[in-house]
Structures are given as C-alpha cells and as structure tokens.
Amino acid sequence: MKRAKITEELAYGSALDRLTGSDRPATPPEPKQTTPPPIMTKSAMIKLSVFLNREEDAYLETLASTAKFSGGKKLSKTRLIEAMVRAFRKTSLDVRGVKDDQELLNRVSAQLR
C-alpha cells in the first residue's frame, strides 16, 4: 500500500503564507505540461568535426584575420567553411567515380575556374 505524500508546504503552506499569517490552505502545485520536442527545420544545424592539417587551419585563420584587419568583423573558421559549402552547392561539382583525394582536389580546383 502506498503512503500519502505530505510535504511541508501542503501541511503548513508556503513560506510567504507562514510569514503573512494567511489562513487559507496552500494549493498543490499544478503538474507541468510537457511540450513536444521541437520540429527540425531546414535551417537546423548539426555539429560536424573536420580534421585539417596545420597549413589548412592556418589558411582559414589567415582568412578570418584578414576580414577583421581590413575593416570588417573577424570571421570564424566555422563560418568560412559554411560559406564554402554553400558556394559549392550552387555549382555542378561532379564527384562520380572519384578514387582518391588528389582526383577530388583536381575536380574542385577545376570547378573554381
């Protein structure tokens, strides 16, 4: 058999009631309503880890600093990579049949021309 759960607040009222001498009994707190999980939209972001060598990282850092010292805001490396991905989405980069990193680099370089 379950025991009744009586809290101090239910028995004696809230601290404010005890201080002000309120005679009405405290009402139990209403249960919290659960909200449904947020619906994922097209603009929902995911976290992605990218491994770069020191030269590639230095290049992104140089681009970010150049923006700042030329009168703009410093761009984060994440923003730079996002912009590069968005730019390549607008191209017709063909990656079918790519067998190694060098071939991919050649195709990406050709797409930039």
PDB file of C-alpha atoms in Angstrom:
ATOM      1  CA  MET A   1       0.000   0.000   0.000  1.00  0.00           C
ATOM      2  CA  LYS A   2       1.339   3.434  -0.962  1.00  0.00           C
ATOM      3  CA  ARG A   3       1.785   6.095   1.639  1.00  0.00           C
ATOM      4  CA  ALA A   4       0.309   9.542   1.146  1.00  0.00           C
ATOM      5  CA  LYS A   5       2.960  12.089   0.279  1.00  0.00           C
ATOM      6  CA  ILE A   6       2.568  15.115   2.513  1.00  0.00           C
ATOM      7  CA  THR A   7       5.082  17.870   2.026  1.00  0.00           C
ATOM      8  CA  GLU A   8       5.797  20.681   4.430  1.00  0.00           C
ATOM      9  CA  GLU A   9       4.210  23.141   2.011  1.00  0.00           C
ATOM     10  CA  LEU A  10       0.988  21.136   1.824  1.00  0.00           C
ATOM     11  CA  ALA A  11       0.844  20.808   5.612  1.00  0.00           C
ATOM     12  CA  TYR A  12       1.842  24.312   6.646  1.00  0.00           C
ATOM     13  CA  GLY A  13       1.503  26.438   3.472  1.00  0.00           C
ATOM     14  CA  SER A  14       4.282  28.250   1.690  1.00  0.00           C
ATOM     15  CA  ALA A  15       6.900  30.310   3.473  1.00  0.00           C
ATOM     16  CA  LEU A  16       5.100  33.502   2.448  1.00  0.00           C
ATOM     17  CA  ASP A  17       1.835  32.161   3.874  1.00  0.00           C
ATOM     18  CA  ARG A  18       3.546  31.369   7.169  1.00  0.00           C
ATOM     19  CA  LEU A  19       5.138  34.832   7.338  1.00  0.00           C
ATOM     20  CA  THR A  20       1.957  36.744   6.486  1.00  0.00           C
ATOM     21  CA  GLY A  21      -0.339  34.533   8.559  1.00  0.00           C
ATOM     22  CA  SER A  22      -2.591  33.509   5.693  1.00  0.00           C
ATOM     23  CA  ASP A  23      -5.358  31.166   6.861  1.00  0.00           C
ATOM     24  CA  ARG A  24      -6.214  29.528   3.565  1.00  0.00           C
ATOM     25  CA  PRO A  25      -4.512  26.205   2.866  1.00  0.00           C
ATOM     26  CA  ALA A  26      -1.879  26.025   0.199  1.00  0.00           C
ATOM     27  CA  THR A  27      -2.979  24.545  -3.088  1.00  0.00           C
ATOM     28  CA  PRO A  28      -0.835  21.778  -4.511  1.00  0.00           C
ATOM     29  CA  PRO A  29       1.303  22.828  -7.475  1.00  0.00           C
ATOM     30  CA  GLU A  30      -0.141  22.032 -10.874  1.00  0.00           C
ATOM     31  CA  PRO A  31       1.688  19.350 -12.845  1.00  0.00           C
ATOM     32  CA  LYS A  32       3.983  20.690 -15.527  1.00  0.00           C
ATOM     33  CA  GLN A  33       2.759  20.254 -19.058  1.00  0.00           C
ATOM     34  CA  THR A  34       5.216  18.509 -21.269  1.00  0.00           C
ATOM     35  CA  THR A  35       5.995  20.257 -24.508  1.00  0.00           C
ATOM     36  CA  PRO A  36       6.552  18.239 -27.657  1.00  0.00           C
ATOM     37  CA  PRO A  37      10.118  18.130 -28.959  1.00  0.00           C
ATOM     38  CA  PRO A  38      10.928  20.897 -31.438  1.00  0.00           C
ATOM     39  CA  ILE A  39      10.314  20.109 -35.079  1.00  0.00           C
ATOM     40  CA  MET A  40      13.505  20.023 -37.103  1.00  0.00           C
ATOM     41  CA  THR A  41      13.518  22.629 -39.860  1.00  0.00           C
ATOM     42  CA  LYS A  42      15.682  23.006 -42.921  1.00  0.00           C
ATOM     43  CA  SER A  43      17.808  25.532 -41.054  1.00  0.00           C
ATOM     44  CA  ALA A  44      18.522  23.161 -38.163  1.00  0.00           C
ATOM     45  CA  MET A  45      22.229  22.843 -37.583  1.00  0.00           C
ATOM     46  CA  ILE A  46      24.294  19.771 -36.835  1.00  0.00           C
ATOM     47  CA  LYS A  47      27.719  19.576 -35.280  1.00  0.00           C
ATOM     48  CA  LEU A  48      30.368  18.255 -37.620  1.00  0.00           C
ATOM     49  CA  SER A  49      34.005  17.581 -36.790  1.00  0.00           C
ATOM     50  CA  VAL A  50      36.517  18.328 -39.544  1.00  0.00           C
ATOM     51  CA  PHE A  51      40.123  17.239 -39.418  1.00  0.00           C
ATOM     52  CA  LEU A  52      42.532  19.693 -41.059  1.00  0.00           C
ATOM     53  CA  ASN A  53      46.291  19.789 -41.150  1.00  0.00           C
ATOM     54  CA  ARG A  54      48.134  22.787 -39.694  1.00  0.00           C
ATOM     55  CA  GLU A  55      48.509  24.515 -43.076  1.00  0.00           C
ATOM     56  CA  GLU A  56      44.784  24.300 -43.817  1.00  0.00           C
ATOM     57  CA  ASP A  57      43.942  25.584 -40.347  1.00  0.00           C
ATOM     58  CA  ALA A  58      46.435  28.443 -40.739  1.00  0.00           C
ATOM     59  CA  TYR A  59      44.854  29.344 -44.097  1.00  0.00           C
ATOM     60  CA  LEU A  60      41.388  29.594 -42.522  1.00  0.00           C
ATOM     61  CA  GLU A  61      42.816  31.615 -39.635  1.00  0.00           C
ATOM     62  CA  THR A  62      44.507  33.986 -42.094  1.00  0.00           C
ATOM     63  CA  LEU A  63      41.245  34.489 -43.991  1.00  0.00           C
ATOM     64  CA  ALA A  64      39.426  35.176 -40.731  1.00  0.00           C
ATOM     65  CA  SER A  65      42.010  37.719 -39.566  1.00  0.00           C
ATOM     66  CA  THR A  66      42.191  39.419 -42.964  1.00  0.00           C
ATOM     67  CA  ALA A  67      38.485  40.164 -42.757  1.00  0.00           C
ATOM     68  CA  LYS A  68      38.975  41.770 -39.343  1.00  0.00           C
ATOM     69  CA  PHE A  69      42.025  43.873 -40.199  1.00  0.00           C
ATOM     70  CA  SER A  70      40.528  45.162 -43.439  1.00  0.00           C
ATOM     71  CA  GLY A  71      37.679  46.892 -41.649  1.00  0.00           C
ATOM     72  CA  GLY A  72      35.229  44.008 -41.257  1.00  0.00           C
ATOM     73  CA  LYS A  73      34.474  41.572 -38.480  1.00  0.00           C
ATOM     74  CA  LYS A  74      36.644  38.565 -37.731  1.00  0.00           C
ATOM     75  CA  LEU A  75      35.031  35.542 -39.307  1.00  0.00           C
ATOM     76  CA  SER A  76      35.083  32.244 -37.509  1.00  0.00           C
ATOM     77  CA  LYS A  77      36.565  29.237 -39.259  1.00  0.00           C
ATOM     78  CA  THR A  78      33.159  27.609 -38.979  1.00  0.00           C
ATOM     79  CA  ARG A  79      31.527  30.479 -40.887  1.00  0.00           C
ATOM     80  CA  LEU A  80      34.184  30.254 -43.585  1.00  0.00           C
ATOM     81  CA  ILE A  81      33.607  26.527 -44.060  1.00  0.00           C
ATOM     82  CA  GLU A  82      29.816  27.068 -44.098  1.00  0.00           C
ATOM     83  CA  ALA A  83      30.209  29.694 -46.823  1.00  0.00           C
ATOM     84  CA  MET A  84      32.439  27.400 -48.879  1.00  0.00           C
ATOM     85  CA  VAL A  85      29.894  24.587 -48.650  1.00  0.00           C
ATOM     86  CA  ARG A  86      27.058  26.934 -49.666  1.00  0.00           C
ATOM     87  CA  ALA A  87      29.098  28.207 -52.617  1.00  0.00           C
ATOM     88  CA  PHE A  88      29.863  24.699 -53.875  1.00  0.00           C
ATOM     89  CA  ARG A  89      26.218  23.706 -53.560  1.00  0.00           C
ATOM     90  CA  LYS A  90      25.464  26.257 -56.284  1.00  0.00           C
ATOM     91  CA  THR A  91      27.940  24.655 -58.681  1.00  0.00           C
ATOM     92  CA  SER A  92      27.627  21.427 -60.591  1.00  0.00           C
ATOM     93  CA  LEU A  93      30.562  19.672 -58.947  1.00  0.00           C
ATOM     94  CA  ASP A  94      30.755  16.140 -60.317  1.00  0.00           C
ATOM     95  CA  VAL A  95      32.226  13.681 -57.821  1.00  0.00           C
ATOM     96  CA  ARG A  96      31.117  10.482 -59.553  1.00  0.00           C
ATOM     97  CA  GLY A  97      33.938   7.978 -59.856  1.00  0.00           C
ATOM     98  CA  VAL A  98      36.422   9.856 -57.644  1.00  0.00           C
ATOM     99  CA  LYS A  99      39.021   7.377 -56.434  1.00  0.00           C
ATOM    100  CA  ASP A 100      41.425   9.437 -54.302  1.00  0.00           C
ATOM    101  CA  ASP A 101      41.979  12.795 -52.622  1.00  0.00           C
ATOM    102  CA  GLN A 102      44.124  14.173 -55.451  1.00  0.00           C
ATOM    103  CA  GLU A 103      41.436  13.488 -58.050  1.00  0.00           C
ATOM    104  CA  LEU A 104      38.860  15.204 -55.823  1.00  0.00           C
ATOM    105  CA  LEU A 105      41.159  18.195 -55.375  1.00  0.00           C
ATOM    106  CA  ASN A 106      41.661  18.422 -59.140  1.00  0.00           C
ATOM    107  CA  ARG A 107      37.908  18.416 -59.766  1.00  0.00           C
ATOM    108  CA  VAL A 108      37.240  21.008 -57.087  1.00  0.00           C
ATOM    109  CA  SER A 109      40.028  23.208 -58.481  1.00  0.00           C
ATOM    110  CA  ALA A 110      38.613  22.872 -61.982  1.00  0.00           C
ATOM    111  CA  GLN A 111      35.210  23.895 -60.663  1.00  0.00           C
ATOM    112  CA  LEU A 112      36.694  27.115 -59.252  1.00  0.00           C
ATOM    113  CA  ARG A 113      37.939  28.227 -62.670  1.00  0.00           C
TER     114      ARG A 113
END
